[in-house]
Short mmCIF file of C-alpha atoms in Angstrom, two decimals:
data_model
loop_
_atom_site.label_atom_id
_atom_site.label_comp_id
_atom_site.label_asym_id
_atom_site.label_seq_id
_atom_site.Cartn_x
_atom_site.Cartn_y
_atom_site.Cartn_z
CA MET A 1 105.16 89.56 106.19
CA SER A 2 103.62 86.08 105.98
CA ILE A 3 100.29 87.58 104.92
CA PRO A 4 100.12 90.85 102.97
CA ILE A 5 98.99 93.64 105.29
CA GLY A 6 97.91 97.13 104.34
CA ILE A 7 97.00 100.24 106.30
CA LEU A 8 93.81 102.30 106.11
CA ASP A 9 94.27 105.87 107.32
CA GLN A 10 91.40 108.34 107.68
CA SER A 11 93.49 111.45 108.45
CA PRO A 12 91.89 111.75 111.91
CA ARG A 13 91.90 115.14 113.57
CA PHE A 14 92.16 114.82 117.33
CA ALA A 15 91.71 117.46 120.03
CA GLY A 16 94.20 120.29 119.70
CA GLU A 17 95.15 119.34 116.13
CA SER A 18 94.51 121.13 112.87
CA ALA A 19 93.70 119.67 109.46
CA GLU A 20 97.31 120.44 108.53
CA ASP A 21 98.45 118.24 111.44
CA ALA A 22 96.15 115.43 110.31
CA PHE A 23 97.51 115.43 106.75
CA ARG A 24 101.10 115.73 107.93
CA HIS A 25 100.58 112.62 110.03
CA THR A 26 99.02 110.78 107.06
CA ILE A 27 102.02 111.61 104.86
CA GLU A 28 104.49 110.55 107.54
CA LEU A 29 102.59 107.34 108.22
CA ALA A 30 102.57 106.42 104.51
CA GLN A 31 106.34 106.86 104.38
CA ILE A 32 106.82 104.79 107.53
CA ALA A 33 104.51 102.07 106.16
CA GLU A 34 106.66 101.90 103.04
CA GLU A 35 109.85 101.56 105.11
CA LEU A 36 108.30 98.83 107.24
CA GLY A 37 107.20 96.79 104.22
CA TYR A 38 103.43 97.15 104.37
CA ARG A 39 101.64 96.08 101.17
CA ARG A 40 99.40 99.09 100.64
CA PHE A 41 98.29 102.39 102.13
CA TRP A 42 94.69 103.47 101.61
CA VAL A 43 92.98 106.74 102.47
CA SER A 44 89.28 107.27 103.07
CA GLU A 45 86.54 109.68 101.99
CA HIS A 46 84.49 111.54 104.58
CA HIS A 47 82.49 114.73 104.22
CA ASP A 48 81.32 117.53 106.51
CA SER A 49 83.34 116.11 109.40
CA ALA A 50 85.23 117.94 112.12
CA ASN A 51 87.02 114.74 113.14
CA VAL A 52 88.28 113.42 109.79
CA SER A 53 90.10 115.55 107.22
CA GLY A 54 90.23 113.23 104.21
CA SER A 55 87.38 114.38 101.96
CA SER A 56 89.10 113.91 98.58
CA PRO A 57 91.04 110.65 98.33
CA GLU A 58 92.09 111.24 94.70
CA VAL A 59 93.87 114.47 95.60
CA LEU A 60 95.49 112.96 98.69
CA ILE A 61 96.57 109.85 96.75
CA SER A 62 98.41 111.98 94.19
CA TYR A 63 100.35 113.74 96.94
CA LEU A 64 101.17 110.48 98.73
CA LEU A 65 102.41 108.91 95.50
CA ALA A 66 104.80 111.84 95.10
CA LYS A 67 106.00 111.48 98.69
CA THR A 68 106.67 107.72 98.49
CA LYS A 69 108.58 105.49 96.10
CA LYS A 70 107.10 102.01 95.85
CA ILE A 71 104.20 101.32 98.22
CA THR A 72 100.78 100.95 96.61
CA ILE A 73 98.47 103.88 97.37
CA GLY A 74 94.71 103.66 97.04
CA SER A 75 91.24 104.73 98.12
CA GLY A 76 89.41 103.05 100.92
CA GLY A 77 87.23 104.13 99.28
CA VAL A 78 85.76 106.49 96.69
CA MET A 79 82.02 106.89 97.31
CA LEU A 80 81.00 106.32 93.72
CA GLN A 81 77.30 106.93 94.28
CA HIS A 82 78.07 110.66 94.34
CA TYR A 83 80.09 110.88 91.15
CA SER A 84 80.30 110.37 87.40
CA PRO A 85 82.00 107.02 86.61
CA TYR A 86 83.71 108.71 83.67
CA LYS A 87 85.32 111.36 85.85
CA VAL A 88 86.39 108.82 88.49
CA ALA A 89 87.99 106.74 85.72
CA GLU A 90 89.79 109.81 84.40
CA ASN A 91 91.13 110.67 87.85
CA PHE A 92 92.48 107.19 88.47
CA ASN A 93 93.87 106.81 84.95
CA VAL A 94 95.85 110.01 85.51
CA LEU A 95 97.15 108.63 88.83
CA SER A 96 97.99 105.26 87.22
CA THR A 97 99.87 106.99 84.41
CA LEU A 98 101.88 109.05 86.90
CA ALA A 99 102.67 106.01 89.08
CA PRO A 100 102.25 102.78 87.07
CA GLY A 101 101.37 99.73 89.15
CA ARG A 102 101.02 101.68 92.40
CA VAL A 103 97.37 102.78 92.32
CA GLU A 104 94.25 101.03 93.64
CA LEU A 105 90.63 102.12 93.43
CA GLY A 106 88.53 100.89 96.31
CA ILE A 107 84.85 101.72 95.82
CA GLY A 108 82.67 102.24 98.87
CA ARG A 109 78.91 101.95 99.20
CA ALA A 110 78.33 104.24 102.19
CA PRO A 111 77.52 107.95 101.74
CA GLY A 112 80.67 109.06 103.56
CA GLY A 113 78.83 111.79 105.41
CA LEU A 114 75.51 113.13 106.64
CA PRO A 115 72.46 113.67 104.40
CA ARG A 116 73.36 117.35 104.04
CA SER A 117 76.74 116.58 102.46
CA THR A 118 75.14 113.96 100.23
CA ARG A 119 72.75 116.59 98.91
CA ALA A 120 75.65 118.97 98.36
CA LEU A 121 77.67 116.33 96.47
CA GLN A 122 74.87 115.04 94.29
CA GLY A 123 73.10 118.32 93.59
CA ASP A 124 70.14 117.76 91.29
CA HIS A 125 71.09 114.13 90.62
CA GLN A 126 69.92 112.54 93.87
CA ALA A 127 67.06 110.78 92.14
CA SER A 128 69.38 109.16 89.59
CA PRO A 129 68.04 105.72 88.60
CA VAL A 130 71.55 104.34 88.01
CA SER A 131 72.43 101.72 90.62
CA LEU A 132 75.82 101.60 92.30
CA THR A 133 76.44 98.21 90.68
CA ASP A 134 75.89 99.74 87.24
CA LYS A 135 78.19 102.61 88.16
CA ILE A 136 80.94 100.18 89.15
CA ILE A 137 80.53 98.33 85.86
CA GLU A 138 80.71 101.58 83.93
CA THR A 139 83.77 102.76 85.86
CA ARG A 140 85.58 99.50 85.12
CA ASN A 141 84.66 99.67 81.44
CA TYR A 142 85.98 103.21 81.21
CA ILE A 143 89.23 102.34 83.01
CA TYR A 144 89.85 99.41 80.67
CA ASN A 145 88.36 101.16 77.62
CA ARG A 146 85.78 98.42 77.11
CA ILE A 147 82.71 100.47 76.19
CA ALA A 148 80.20 98.29 74.33
CA ASP A 149 79.12 99.18 70.81
CA ASP A 150 75.52 99.59 71.95
CA HIS A 151 76.45 101.93 74.82
CA ALA A 152 74.97 105.43 74.66
CA LEU A 153 78.53 106.82 74.53
CA ALA A 154 80.00 104.16 72.22
CA GLY A 155 83.41 105.18 70.91
CA ILE A 156 84.36 107.26 73.93
CA HIS A 157 87.77 106.78 75.52
CA VAL A 158 89.23 107.83 78.84
CA SER A 159 92.41 109.83 78.53
CA PRO A 160 95.11 109.02 79.44
CA ASN A 161 95.18 105.27 78.84
CA PRO A 162 97.69 103.88 81.37
CA THR A 163 99.75 100.76 80.71
CA GLN A 164 98.79 99.50 84.20
CA PRO A 165 95.28 100.66 85.14
CA ALA A 166 94.27 100.89 88.78
CA ASP A 167 93.13 97.66 90.41
CA LEU A 168 89.48 97.80 91.52
CA PHE A 169 88.05 96.61 94.84
CA VAL A 170 84.51 96.58 96.22
CA LEU A 171 84.32 97.66 99.85
CA GLY A 172 81.42 96.81 102.11
CA ALA A 173 80.15 95.49 105.42
CA SER A 174 77.25 93.25 104.44
CA SER A 175 76.29 90.29 102.27
CA ASN A 176 74.84 92.70 99.72
CA SER A 177 78.24 94.23 99.01
CA ALA A 178 79.81 90.76 98.89
CA GLU A 179 77.28 89.66 96.26
CA VAL A 180 77.99 92.76 94.16
CA ALA A 181 81.73 92.05 94.22
CA ALA A 182 81.13 88.37 93.37
CA LYS A 183 78.81 89.19 90.47
CA LEU A 184 81.34 91.61 88.99
CA GLY A 185 84.35 89.35 89.53
CA LEU A 186 86.20 91.91 91.64
CA PRO A 187 88.19 91.59 94.89
CA TYR A 188 86.11 92.12 98.01
CA VAL A 189 87.03 93.99 101.18
CA PHE A 190 84.84 93.37 104.23
CA SER A 191 85.08 96.29 106.64
CA GLN A 192 84.90 94.58 110.00
CA PHE A 193 85.96 97.76 111.77
CA ILE A 194 82.57 99.12 110.64
CA ASN A 195 80.49 95.98 111.15
CA GLY A 196 81.95 93.86 113.93
CA ASP A 197 79.28 91.15 113.72
CA GLU A 198 81.33 88.05 113.03
CA GLU A 199 78.41 86.04 111.67
CA VAL A 200 77.65 88.77 109.13
CA ALA A 201 81.31 88.87 108.11
CA LEU A 202 81.61 85.09 107.75
CA THR A 203 78.38 84.91 105.76
CA ALA A 204 79.50 87.74 103.47
CA VAL A 205 82.86 86.09 102.78
CA ARG A 206 81.22 82.70 102.18
CA ASN A 207 78.61 84.16 99.83
CA TYR A 208 81.31 86.03 97.93
CA ARG A 209 83.34 82.88 97.34
CA GLU A 210 80.32 80.75 96.42
CA GLN A 211 78.86 83.30 94.00
CA PHE A 212 82.09 84.58 92.47
CA VAL A 213 82.00 84.94 88.69
CA PRO A 214 85.53 84.95 87.19
CA SER A 215 86.47 88.11 85.28
CA ILE A 216 89.25 88.95 82.86
CA GLU A 217 91.35 90.59 85.56
CA TYR A 218 90.39 88.27 88.44
CA PRO A 219 89.87 84.60 87.60
CA LYS A 220 89.70 83.70 91.30
CA PRO A 221 88.00 85.28 94.33
CA HIS A 222 90.15 87.51 96.48
CA VAL A 223 89.12 88.55 100.00
CA ILE A 224 90.61 91.23 102.22
CA LEU A 225 89.46 91.78 105.79
CA ALA A 226 89.74 95.34 107.11
CA LEU A 227 89.76 95.49 110.89
CA SER A 228 90.76 97.63 113.87
CA VAL A 229 94.09 96.66 115.39
CA ILE A 230 95.99 98.15 118.33
CA VAL A 231 99.39 96.76 119.34
CA ALA A 232 101.41 97.87 122.36
CA GLU A 233 104.31 96.55 124.41
CA THR A 234 101.90 94.99 126.92
CA GLU A 235 98.29 93.83 127.08
CA GLU A 236 97.55 96.50 129.66
CA GLU A 237 98.87 99.35 127.52
CA ALA A 238 96.97 98.10 124.48
CA ALA A 239 93.74 98.03 126.47
CA GLN A 240 94.41 101.54 127.70
CA LEU A 241 95.10 102.82 124.18
CA ALA A 242 91.95 101.17 122.87
CA GLY A 243 89.92 102.94 125.54
CA GLU A 244 86.19 102.91 124.96
CA ASN A 245 85.79 102.15 121.27
CA LEU A 246 82.11 102.20 120.35
CA SER A 247 80.27 101.01 117.28
CA VAL A 248 77.41 103.45 116.63
CA LYS A 249 74.72 102.58 114.09
CA ILE A 250 71.63 104.48 113.06
CA HIS A 251 68.62 102.52 111.83
CA LEU A 252 66.36 104.66 109.63
CA GLU A 253 62.67 104.04 109.12
CA SER A 254 63.35 103.54 105.41
CA GLY A 255 65.38 100.44 106.28
CA LYS A 256 68.83 101.92 105.78
CA VAL A 257 71.44 101.15 108.42
CA LEU A 258 74.58 103.27 108.64
CA THR A 259 77.60 103.26 110.92
CA VAL A 260 78.82 106.64 112.17
CA ALA A 261 81.60 107.82 114.46
CA THR A 262 79.68 109.07 117.49
CA ILE A 263 76.25 109.10 119.10
CA GLU A 264 76.08 112.85 118.42
CA GLN A 265 76.74 112.23 114.73
CA ALA A 266 74.01 109.58 114.66
CA GLU A 267 71.54 112.02 116.18
CA GLU A 268 72.51 114.69 113.65
CA PHE A 269 72.18 112.16 110.82
CA GLY A 270 68.67 111.31 111.98
CA ARG A 271 67.74 114.99 112.20
CA GLN A 272 69.02 115.74 108.69
CA SER A 273 67.35 112.66 107.20
CA ALA A 274 63.92 113.80 108.48
CA GLU A 275 63.09 110.12 109.13
CA LYS A 276 62.25 108.27 112.27
CA TYR A 277 65.29 106.44 113.55
CA ARG A 278 66.84 104.50 116.38
CA ILE A 279 70.45 104.38 117.49
CA GLU A 280 72.31 101.18 118.35
CA VAL A 281 75.50 101.39 120.40
CA LYS A 282 77.85 98.46 120.98
CA GLU A 283 81.44 97.96 121.97
CA ALA A 284 83.50 98.05 118.79
CA LYS A 285 85.45 94.97 117.72
CA VAL A 286 89.15 95.72 118.14
CA VAL A 287 92.03 93.25 117.92
CA LYS A 288 94.35 94.48 120.67
CA GLY A 289 97.20 93.29 122.82
CA SER A 290 100.92 92.64 122.86
CA PRO A 291 102.72 91.78 119.59
CA SER A 292 102.58 88.01 120.15
CA SER A 293 98.95 88.14 121.26
CA VAL A 294 97.83 90.20 118.26
CA TYR A 295 99.79 87.98 115.88
CA GLN A 296 98.00 84.91 117.24
CA GLN A 297 94.60 86.63 117.05
CA LEU A 298 95.17 87.68 113.44
CA SER A 299 96.44 84.20 112.52
CA ASP A 300 93.27 82.71 113.98
CA ILE A 301 91.12 85.23 112.08
CA ARG A 302 92.94 84.48 108.84
CA GLN A 303 92.33 80.75 109.27
CA ARG A 304 88.69 81.21 110.28
CA TYR A 305 87.85 83.46 107.36
CA GLY A 306 90.19 81.99 104.78
CA ILE A 307 91.25 85.46 103.66
CA GLU A 308 94.09 86.42 101.35
CA GLU A 309 95.05 89.78 102.90
CA LEU A 310 94.46 92.14 105.80
CA VAL A 311 94.02 95.90 106.01
CA VAL A 312 94.42 97.37 109.48
CA HIS A 313 92.84 100.54 110.81
CA THR A 314 94.32 101.88 114.04
CA VAL A 315 92.68 104.63 116.09
CA ILE A 316 95.13 105.89 118.70
CA GLN A 317 95.04 109.59 119.51
CA ASN A 318 98.77 109.85 120.19
CA PHE A 319 100.40 109.77 116.75
CA HIS A 320 103.73 108.38 117.94
CA LYS A 321 101.99 105.52 119.74
CA ARG A 322 99.94 104.87 116.60
CA VAL A 323 103.19 104.59 114.64
CA ARG A 324 104.58 102.32 117.34
CA SER A 325 101.54 100.06 116.98
CA PHE A 326 102.30 99.56 113.28
CA GLU A 327 105.99 98.95 114.04
CA LEU A 328 105.16 96.30 116.62
CA LEU A 329 102.66 94.62 114.29
CA GLN A 330 105.26 94.38 111.54
CA GLN A 331 107.87 93.06 113.97
CA ALA A 332 105.47 90.39 115.22
CA PHE A 333 104.95 89.00 111.73
CA VAL A 334 108.65 89.15 110.87
CA GLN A 335 109.48 87.32 114.10
CA ALA A 336 106.90 84.65 113.32
CA GLU A 337 108.42 84.16 109.87
CA VAL A 338 111.91 83.77 111.37
CA GLU A 339 110.69 81.22 113.90
CA ALA A 340 108.83 79.29 111.21
CA SER A 341 111.94 79.14 109.01
CA LEU A 342 113.99 77.78 111.91
CA GLU A 343 111.51 74.97 112.46
CA VAL A 344 111.78 73.73 108.87
#
């Protein structure tokens, strides 16, 4: 493919399907993605959800690594705010030792669930003063065994110590997340399938590049755009498959803004938060159409944003048509490469 493309899969559970069905589809899709030549396959973290089965990306990643041979497998992402950086580093060092060079650790900033699941995950540590930025720094230092001499746990090591540690990525959908990634010198993934506001996305990418501080692992900024894509044989079929995709946000009185899957989930989030809130509903941003149309749209997006890579998220309830969408997307890029080579 002319631009590296990865897949984000959330192990969706549609009507009439079980969690076993959802995971079986994820495994099959990872294997198909590898055969088609996709760059990476990421799985997400969601909690207390009847619609999404992937609650433990580390466990799912280990299984996917065993069921594939060469494709990179990663998290999109681990919700680090809930966990000990040391334990997250241990988990991913084990994965990286089992499958050297094939593991990526994407770190997300969202809670990944409703307030109730956040309380269950964090237990008595909800009032922890440690910021997510500090947790990312600590996780990276553990993974690369770079604990400072003045650290409270100086001398500690993470076991095992892989020859090729997991690559780290900061995931987000705002300028705040972009600035965190830039400050830490890490690759940045803007989740446009969560926040479809193009001005926000362009500003976040620009701020990331302008504020990027080179790091040992990443001397240059690296931007990935994650977006919803649906490809079908015709424009009409793609529009039908896309259906009514909505972007649902809840605005809490405290100032927090979160994107959820449905209006019902937003209402439940507000109830559990015990805060005043308002719900904002918009049509979700989805790149959809025939193979040639989608290729042109993605080419335009790549040029407009100046991005290095894409990650595509495809929500189609029929699994076989979801697979077909990924096949058609791959074929469109291969065809474009062939045509470009003939013009030289």
